[in-house]
Amino acid sequence: MGFFDSIQKPGFTAAKGKNVHIKQEIVKTALNPQKTFAPFPQHSNKRSLPGKKPIKVYNQTPKPSPKSRAQHPRKRLASTPQRLESDSDDDVSDQDLGDARKRARRTSNVEPDIKRQIRSRKAFSEEDGGVFPMVHAEDVASLSKPTKYKAAFPNDPQAIQIHLQYPSASQSEKYELVVPILNDDFKALEDIREVMETIISNYLPGSEAAKMQNDSTGLIRRLKRATERRAGNEYTDFVQEWNDTLVDLRKDGTISKTIDEWKRVDLKLLERILTQTYSRTVSPRVHTLRHYQNGTDNVYGELLPKFISLILKQDVKMKSDQIFVDLGSGVGNCVLQAALEVGCESWGCEMMDNACDLAELQEKEFNARCRLWGLSAGDIHLERGDFLKNPAILKILQKADVVLVNNQAFTPNLNEDLTNLFLDLKEGAKIVSLKSFVPHGHKITSKNLSAACNRLEVVQKTYFSACVSWTETAGTYYISTKDSSKVQAFAEKNM
């Protein structure tokens, strides 16, 4: 289980967007037949509608009044810490699940990025001893917090701490073998098991993975039995067996070879790294985000990894040599995900100080986690302040390939300011938003020829459950493309 809680906490209410009247216009381009996205096949039937074509739509946005932006403060959706895990099927075995993930990784319909370097060369070298600052699990959950944690193996007082090996040549992670008194707190034993299962499913060759996942004699099964029997000494012995096996597989080059065969970073692996990062940085301080509730200038919400993965890999087809910008990046989840999943240069800008503080903590821990897992990510840049005024953001937007804007609760004036800002984007740049930046029924005329929205081509799409933090229901989002050709054609025709 991840540490983005899966349910809405008491006292959190989500800001709801107004209903939008949609004008449907058939686009001549045929629907891409490769509609199924491997990481979450449970939604493939919903997303692929045979015989249907995408629609070009325009969102009905009221004409903003000429008031200052200060009178219309920016708003975001209410904060709910979410788990960063996709749903799993409880009725399949670990062996079947691991095999399915490997098949999905090797047969993905997503076009491979030949420039993407997934394996971190530094993570597999021992030039600096593989030691670096990070938040160990024992820093989060330990007996030093007696009101929150107790010993997992009280009958074996020696079984109190273990070191867990990751795929790289970097340092191991320290865990205290404790269990939470309250169910919502960090679960060390669960985290250990999920790290092992993720490594087995992604980093180990089939024969070695099969031995580890064997329902009778596999290491995971033995570890579970030791946990159930509260046999602490057995548990620590099994962890040491794991460590020795992983070191051997790294030293003989097996793990490096496996990573080099990847075409992309598996979604489950991505979620595990993001969840670990969040649980060690944001979760202990999540109360600071709860200061931002409805009725204040800023409320907060997140787009979840499954949704972002769909956007990056299918909707906009990002590559590692491109630039991603998140305007209103919160604690930085989407920025980190783009940097790792795509390997691209990834930017974010946030104006809430508490969210910015947590984003900076996440960035440091994320870099450490990527090294533990032996993976490389693109360069990350987190900016503080107003994205309409931040000099670094204004400059990078001129080069950006994909801009993400969670504008579900933005005011009409702010959305109009953003539309004007997009005039600086290069031709072909993509904008992903929760509300359309083109008014419903909008047409180019001689009177509105200079309007910024004339340079955007908009297509509406649908997201389904477990995509956003503020609701479990489906919703719409929009992919806009900077395209000035219609304006130029109109001007030439009417000169």
XYZ file of C-alpha atoms in Angstrom:
495
model
C 0.000 0.000 0.000
C 1.234 3.486 -0.821
C 1.141 6.521 1.362
C -1.224 8.627 -0.663
C -4.362 7.778 1.311
C -7.070 6.300 -0.882
C -10.027 8.019 0.774
C -11.097 11.596 1.389
C -10.221 12.763 4.891
C -12.856 14.429 7.088
C -12.933 18.164 6.578
C -11.786 18.066 2.966
C -14.279 19.111 0.327
C -13.484 19.258 -3.345
C -14.200 22.333 -5.391
C -16.498 21.360 -8.222
C -16.183 22.764 -11.725
C -19.290 24.149 -13.387
C -21.107 21.990 -15.884
C -19.902 22.699 -19.391
C -22.098 22.799 -22.475
C -20.127 21.068 -25.186
C -20.473 21.661 -28.899
C -19.376 18.565 -30.747
C -17.616 18.818 -34.069
C -16.346 15.727 -35.834
C -12.634 15.760 -36.523
C -11.641 14.283 -39.878
C -8.646 12.454 -38.446
C -9.494 8.835 -37.670
C -9.168 7.434 -34.184
C -5.795 5.878 -33.431
C -6.451 2.116 -33.366
C -3.730 1.621 -30.741
C -5.942 2.762 -27.923
C -5.108 0.329 -25.124
C -2.445 1.494 -22.691
C -0.537 -1.380 -21.137
C -0.049 -0.170 -17.528
C -3.789 -0.111 -16.770
C -5.669 -2.556 -19.006
C -8.690 -2.430 -16.723
C -9.723 0.743 -18.544
C -8.922 -0.327 -22.106
C -12.503 -1.183 -22.984
C -13.740 2.176 -21.767
C -11.114 4.161 -23.615
C -11.393 2.328 -26.939
C -14.719 2.943 -28.640
C -14.837 1.180 -32.015
C -16.280 3.285 -34.776
C -16.042 6.521 -32.821
C -13.881 9.492 -33.654
C -12.494 12.152 -31.327
C -14.432 15.365 -31.048
C -13.179 18.901 -31.177
C -14.953 20.889 -28.507
C -15.029 24.271 -26.929
C -15.677 25.040 -23.310
C -18.265 27.673 -22.493
C -16.374 30.228 -20.438
C -18.120 33.443 -19.344
C -16.600 36.704 -20.523
C -14.326 37.803 -17.669
C -14.906 41.198 -16.164
C -12.082 43.742 -16.433
C -11.159 43.419 -12.784
C -7.677 42.999 -11.472
C -6.272 39.550 -10.815
C -5.976 40.391 -7.146
C -9.783 40.506 -6.945
C -9.974 37.018 -8.411
C -7.468 34.929 -6.450
C -6.217 31.676 -7.875
C -7.837 28.513 -6.595
C -6.926 24.855 -6.725
C -8.751 21.757 -5.662
C -8.891 20.599 -2.081
C -6.017 18.527 -0.758
C -6.401 14.837 -0.147
C -3.260 12.775 0.255
C -3.627 9.988 -2.292
C -1.896 6.654 -2.588
C 0.196 6.446 -5.712
C -0.686 2.855 -6.532
C -2.824 1.479 -9.347
C -5.409 -1.121 -8.426
C -4.120 -4.690 -8.435
C -5.958 -7.938 -9.033
C -6.167 -9.954 -5.829
C -7.214 -13.124 -7.667
C -3.984 -13.596 -9.587
C -0.762 -15.050 -8.258
C 2.473 -13.129 -7.800
C 3.950 -15.234 -10.618
C 1.158 -14.326 -13.047
C 1.272 -10.665 -12.066
C 5.025 -10.445 -12.543
C 4.870 -12.195 -15.908
C 2.023 -9.947 -17.061
C 3.952 -6.815 -16.159
C 7.021 -8.004 -18.026
C 4.939 -8.855 -21.084
C 3.324 -5.417 -20.925
C 6.724 -3.778 -20.664
C 8.058 -5.586 -23.721
C 4.926 -5.351 -25.911
C 3.788 -1.812 -25.190
C 2.204 0.004 -28.104
C 3.931 3.208 -27.054
C 6.629 4.171 -29.546
C 10.059 3.632 -27.935
C 12.296 6.620 -27.291
C 15.681 5.643 -28.729
C 17.383 8.589 -27.015
C 16.146 7.657 -23.547
C 18.859 6.437 -21.167
C 16.981 4.631 -18.382
C 19.818 3.081 -16.407
C 21.907 5.405 -14.251
C 25.583 4.758 -14.859
C 26.473 6.501 -11.594
C 24.126 4.259 -9.579
C 26.037 1.171 -10.726
C 29.487 2.565 -10.061
C 31.221 2.584 -6.693
C 33.314 5.683 -7.253
C 31.908 7.565 -4.250
C 31.095 4.537 -2.140
C 27.440 4.761 -3.082
C 26.671 6.816 0.021
C 24.441 9.898 -0.177
C 21.832 11.736 1.924
C 18.385 10.142 2.022
C 15.473 9.582 4.371
C 15.666 6.009 5.603
C 12.513 4.149 6.574
C 13.736 4.058 10.173
C 13.682 7.865 10.181
C 9.925 7.667 9.600
C 8.924 4.620 11.643
C 10.815 3.496 14.743
C 10.487 2.645 18.434
C 11.657 6.181 19.192
C 7.993 7.066 18.524
C 6.320 4.761 21.082
C 2.899 6.361 20.697
C 2.865 5.477 17.005
C 4.887 2.254 16.591
C 5.594 -1.012 18.393
C 7.960 -3.899 17.720
C 6.859 -6.240 14.950
C 8.610 -9.210 16.598
C 8.372 -8.672 20.371
C 9.488 -12.250 21.093
C 12.749 -11.728 19.214
C 14.318 -8.575 20.677
C 17.336 -8.918 18.372
C 15.104 -8.600 15.316
C 14.758 -4.858 15.416
C 16.693 -3.471 12.436
C 17.512 -4.640 8.913
C 19.286 -3.198 5.891
C 17.441 -3.696 2.588
C 19.384 -3.915 -0.669
C 18.129 -2.201 -3.829
C 19.152 -3.030 -7.441
C 21.986 -0.495 -7.669
C 25.459 -0.404 -6.107
C 24.261 2.321 -3.754
C 23.810 2.076 -0.020
C 21.082 -0.111 1.444
C 18.092 1.327 3.275
C 17.713 1.056 7.045
C 14.411 -0.203 8.449
C 13.274 -0.767 12.001
C 10.996 -3.789 12.162
C 7.987 -2.054 13.665
C 4.257 -1.977 13.038
C 2.008 1.086 13.364
C -0.444 1.414 16.207
C -2.811 3.283 13.892
C -3.486 1.755 10.492
C -2.855 4.985 8.556
C 0.795 5.285 9.591
C 3.867 3.970 7.761
C 3.978 0.173 7.473
C 7.627 -0.863 7.372
C 7.093 -4.588 6.738
C 4.659 -3.848 3.940
C 7.111 -1.413 2.379
C 9.886 -4.026 2.499
C 7.699 -6.637 0.805
C 6.513 -4.216 -1.887
C 10.096 -3.183 -2.658
C 11.021 -6.842 -3.111
C 7.981 -7.607 -5.270
C 8.612 -4.588 -7.488
C 12.265 -5.547 -7.984
C 11.349 -9.162 -8.758
C 8.754 -8.092 -11.337
C 11.035 -5.628 -13.104
C 14.726 -6.353 -12.517
C 15.123 -10.127 -12.287
C 15.300 -12.622 -15.178
C 12.403 -15.024 -15.503
C 14.087 -18.026 -13.883
C 15.243 -16.090 -10.829
C 11.882 -14.325 -10.513
C 10.047 -17.666 -10.655
C 12.099 -19.012 -7.744
C 11.450 -15.900 -5.677
C 7.712 -16.007 -6.413
C 7.157 -19.730 -5.873
C 3.993 -20.146 -3.793
C 5.597 -22.776 -1.535
C 9.324 -22.160 -1.364
C 9.781 -18.671 -2.757
C 11.440 -15.974 -0.672
C 8.325 -13.772 -0.673
C 6.193 -16.648 0.625
C 8.725 -17.499 3.349
C 8.894 -13.858 4.367
C 5.104 -13.702 4.680
C 5.054 -16.870 6.816
C 7.737 -15.492 9.122
C 5.679 -12.317 9.497
C 2.508 -14.250 10.293
C 4.336 -16.418 12.882
C 6.138 -13.385 14.289
C 9.401 -15.211 13.796
C 11.775 -12.270 13.806
C 15.031 -14.202 13.482
C 13.713 -16.068 10.430
C 12.554 -12.792 8.935
C 15.974 -11.156 9.249
C 17.649 -14.263 7.791
C 15.368 -14.090 4.747
C 16.128 -10.393 4.248
C 19.851 -11.213 4.340
C 19.267 -13.936 1.744
C 17.542 -11.329 -0.413
C 20.429 -8.900 -0.024
C 23.024 -11.500 -0.964
C 21.069 -12.595 -4.030
C 20.597 -9.052 -5.286
C 24.273 -8.181 -4.824
C 25.282 -11.297 -6.802
C 22.874 -10.417 -9.635
C 24.236 -6.885 -9.749
C 27.889 -7.927 -9.730
C 27.475 -10.444 -12.555
C 25.765 -7.783 -14.709
C 22.317 -9.395 -14.762
C 20.467 -6.382 -13.372
C 22.212 -3.873 -15.635
C 21.461 -6.010 -18.673
C 17.797 -6.251 -17.707
C 17.404 -2.486 -17.323
C 19.153 -1.880 -20.649
C 16.480 -4.000 -22.343
C 13.644 -1.822 -21.032
C 11.756 0.354 -23.500
C 10.192 2.451 -20.758
C 9.807 2.651 -16.967
C 6.964 0.406 -15.832
C 4.063 2.246 -14.188
C 4.111 0.042 -11.077
C 7.802 0.751 -10.578
C 7.205 4.449 -11.127
C 4.397 4.466 -8.569
C 6.564 2.673 -6.013
C 9.340 5.261 -6.309
C 6.903 8.185 -6.128
C 5.104 6.611 -3.160
C 8.364 6.032 -1.285
C 9.396 9.616 -1.936
C 6.058 10.992 -0.759
C 5.833 8.789 2.346
C 9.244 9.920 3.581
C 8.807 13.643 2.912
C 5.212 14.802 2.475
C 3.254 12.322 4.597
C 4.907 13.329 7.909
C 4.101 16.978 7.083
C 0.846 16.610 5.177
C -0.970 18.669 7.813
C 0.684 21.775 6.346
C -1.349 21.314 3.165
C -4.565 21.152 5.148
C -4.261 24.852 5.859
C -5.539 25.413 2.322
C -9.259 24.757 2.317
C -12.228 25.932 0.305
C -12.947 29.567 1.045
C -9.269 30.551 0.997
C -7.197 31.906 -1.857
C -5.721 28.506 -2.679
C -7.044 24.979 -2.470
C -5.055 22.006 -3.603
C -5.513 18.788 -5.572
C -3.411 16.340 -7.553
C -3.551 14.486 -10.855
C -2.562 10.899 -10.079
C 0.240 8.881 -11.762
C -1.998 6.682 -13.901
C -3.587 9.782 -15.435
C -0.277 11.576 -15.956
C 1.202 8.454 -17.546
C -1.681 8.288 -20.015
C -1.194 11.946 -20.900
C 2.573 11.745 -21.317
C 2.780 8.511 -23.262
C -0.429 8.499 -25.302
C -1.935 11.964 -25.552
C 1.176 14.058 -26.134
C 3.749 11.310 -26.801
C 6.568 13.052 -24.988
C 10.219 12.191 -25.640
C 13.303 12.579 -23.502
C 14.663 15.493 -25.566
C 11.569 17.620 -24.900
C 10.565 20.030 -22.120
C 7.639 19.602 -19.689
C 6.214 22.490 -17.619
C 3.612 22.188 -14.833
C 1.973 25.513 -13.973
C 0.706 25.204 -10.409
C 2.855 22.178 -9.581
C 1.910 21.732 -5.910
C 4.273 19.363 -4.106
C 5.879 18.446 -7.424
C 4.444 14.983 -8.103
C 3.789 15.544 -11.815
C 7.161 17.225 -12.333
C 8.971 14.263 -10.776
C 6.910 11.741 -12.708
C 7.610 13.370 -16.077
C 11.342 13.530 -15.306
C 11.487 9.793 -14.555
C 8.874 8.341 -16.870
C 9.961 10.320 -19.929
C 13.489 11.350 -18.942
C 12.757 14.890 -20.110
C 13.697 18.276 -18.674
C 10.882 18.938 -16.221
C 9.786 22.278 -14.726
C 7.220 23.270 -12.123
C 6.026 26.527 -10.614
C 3.987 26.872 -7.417
C 2.940 29.900 -5.377
C 1.865 28.229 -2.093
C 4.848 28.350 0.260
C 3.998 25.175 2.172
C 3.592 23.179 -1.034
C 6.871 24.625 -2.344
C 8.696 23.529 0.815
C 7.388 19.991 0.431
C 8.210 19.953 -3.275
C 11.845 20.787 -2.520
C 12.004 17.973 0.043
C 10.494 15.614 -2.507
C 13.002 16.580 -5.189
C 15.962 15.732 -2.927
C 14.491 12.418 -1.824
C 13.359 11.570 -5.355
C 16.909 11.927 -6.667
C 18.134 9.624 -3.896
C 15.386 7.083 -4.640
C 16.186 7.070 -8.366
C 19.782 6.252 -7.499
C 18.733 3.442 -5.166
C 16.640 1.939 -7.948
C 19.429 2.466 -10.505
C 17.450 4.815 -12.730
C 18.178 8.140 -14.391
C 15.704 11.019 -14.568
C 15.627 14.248 -16.520
C 16.726 17.566 -15.037
C 14.235 18.960 -12.526
C 13.581 22.665 -11.939
C 11.147 23.840 -9.245
C 10.247 27.538 -9.147
C 8.430 29.511 -6.475
C 5.950 32.302 -7.117
C 3.394 33.428 -9.679
C 3.791 31.564 -12.957
C 2.491 34.627 -14.812
C 5.457 36.643 -13.545
C 8.280 34.226 -12.733
C 11.160 35.111 -15.123
C 12.498 31.553 -15.402
C 9.046 30.165 -16.224
C 8.303 32.886 -18.768
C 11.590 32.074 -20.488
C 11.244 28.292 -20.505
C 7.662 28.457 -21.795
C 9.052 29.720 -25.102
C 10.827 26.360 -25.484
C 8.236 24.106 -23.801
C 6.787 21.137 -25.677
C 4.098 20.201 -23.135
C 2.444 22.487 -20.558
C 0.228 21.011 -17.836
C -2.336 23.243 -16.103
C -4.695 21.868 -13.472
C -7.095 24.802 -13.952
C -10.235 23.064 -12.709
C -10.858 25.745 -10.072
C -9.112 28.723 -11.691
C -11.123 31.918 -12.127
C -12.172 33.077 -15.634
C -9.745 35.992 -15.415
C -6.817 33.735 -14.571
C -7.698 31.344 -17.398
C -7.796 34.299 -19.795
C -4.386 35.465 -18.538
C -3.049 31.980 -19.166
C -4.461 31.961 -22.699
C -2.594 35.182 -23.417
C 0.539 33.672 -21.889
C 0.305 30.800 -24.353
C 0.914 33.225 -27.225
C 4.597 32.824 -26.355
C 4.525 29.056 -26.892
C 6.136 27.675 -30.009
C 4.003 26.248 -32.802
C 2.937 22.676 -32.083
C 3.322 22.961 -28.299
C 0.694 21.002 -26.335
C -1.358 22.299 -23.386
C -3.094 19.801 -21.098
C -5.839 21.308 -18.931
C -8.939 20.394 -16.957
C -10.904 23.248 -18.563
C -10.767 24.384 -22.162
C -9.099 27.698 -22.969
C -11.359 28.180 -26.020
C -14.935 29.436 -25.365
C -17.836 27.311 -26.529
C -18.926 28.107 -30.064
C -15.978 30.390 -30.686
C -15.322 31.370 -34.311
C -12.649 33.553 -35.830
C -13.952 36.900 -37.063
C -12.339 40.114 -38.197
C -13.258 41.663 -34.844
C -11.596 38.987 -32.684
C -8.717 38.118 -35.003
C -6.136 39.039 -32.355
C -7.720 36.852 -29.634
C -5.190 34.402 -28.193
C -7.631 31.475 -28.219
C -7.757 31.620 -32.037
C -4.322 30.012 -32.028
C -5.403 26.924 -30.107
C -6.824 23.701 -31.544
C -8.655 21.858 -28.756
C -9.667 18.207 -28.421
C -11.719 16.930 -25.484
C -10.871 13.642 -23.781
C -12.279 11.653 -20.860
C -10.550 10.381 -17.744
C -12.000 7.660 -15.580
C -11.669 6.544 -11.945
C -8.489 6.883 -9.845
C -7.181 9.702 -12.011
C -7.567 12.737 -9.739
C -7.401 13.201 -5.983
C -10.707 14.988 -5.479
C -13.189 12.540 -7.013
C -13.592 8.902 -8.022
C -15.936 9.783 -10.878
C -15.098 10.351 -14.528
C -14.388 13.775 -15.958
C -13.123 15.622 -19.002
C -9.787 17.143 -19.875
C -8.463 18.982 -22.896
C -5.435 18.779 -25.169
C -4.774 22.120 -26.887
C -2.214 22.567 -29.647
C -0.637 25.916 -30.529
C -1.556 26.380 -34.201
C -1.624 29.813 -35.843
C -2.440 28.525 -39.320
C -6.178 29.241 -39.030
C -5.521 32.863 -38.100
C -3.110 33.258 -40.980
C -5.530 31.638 -43.408
C -8.389 33.852 -42.264
C -6.274 36.983 -42.555
C -5.117 36.084 -46.069
C -8.657 35.264 -47.194
C -10.160 38.477 -45.843
C -7.411 40.967 -46.708
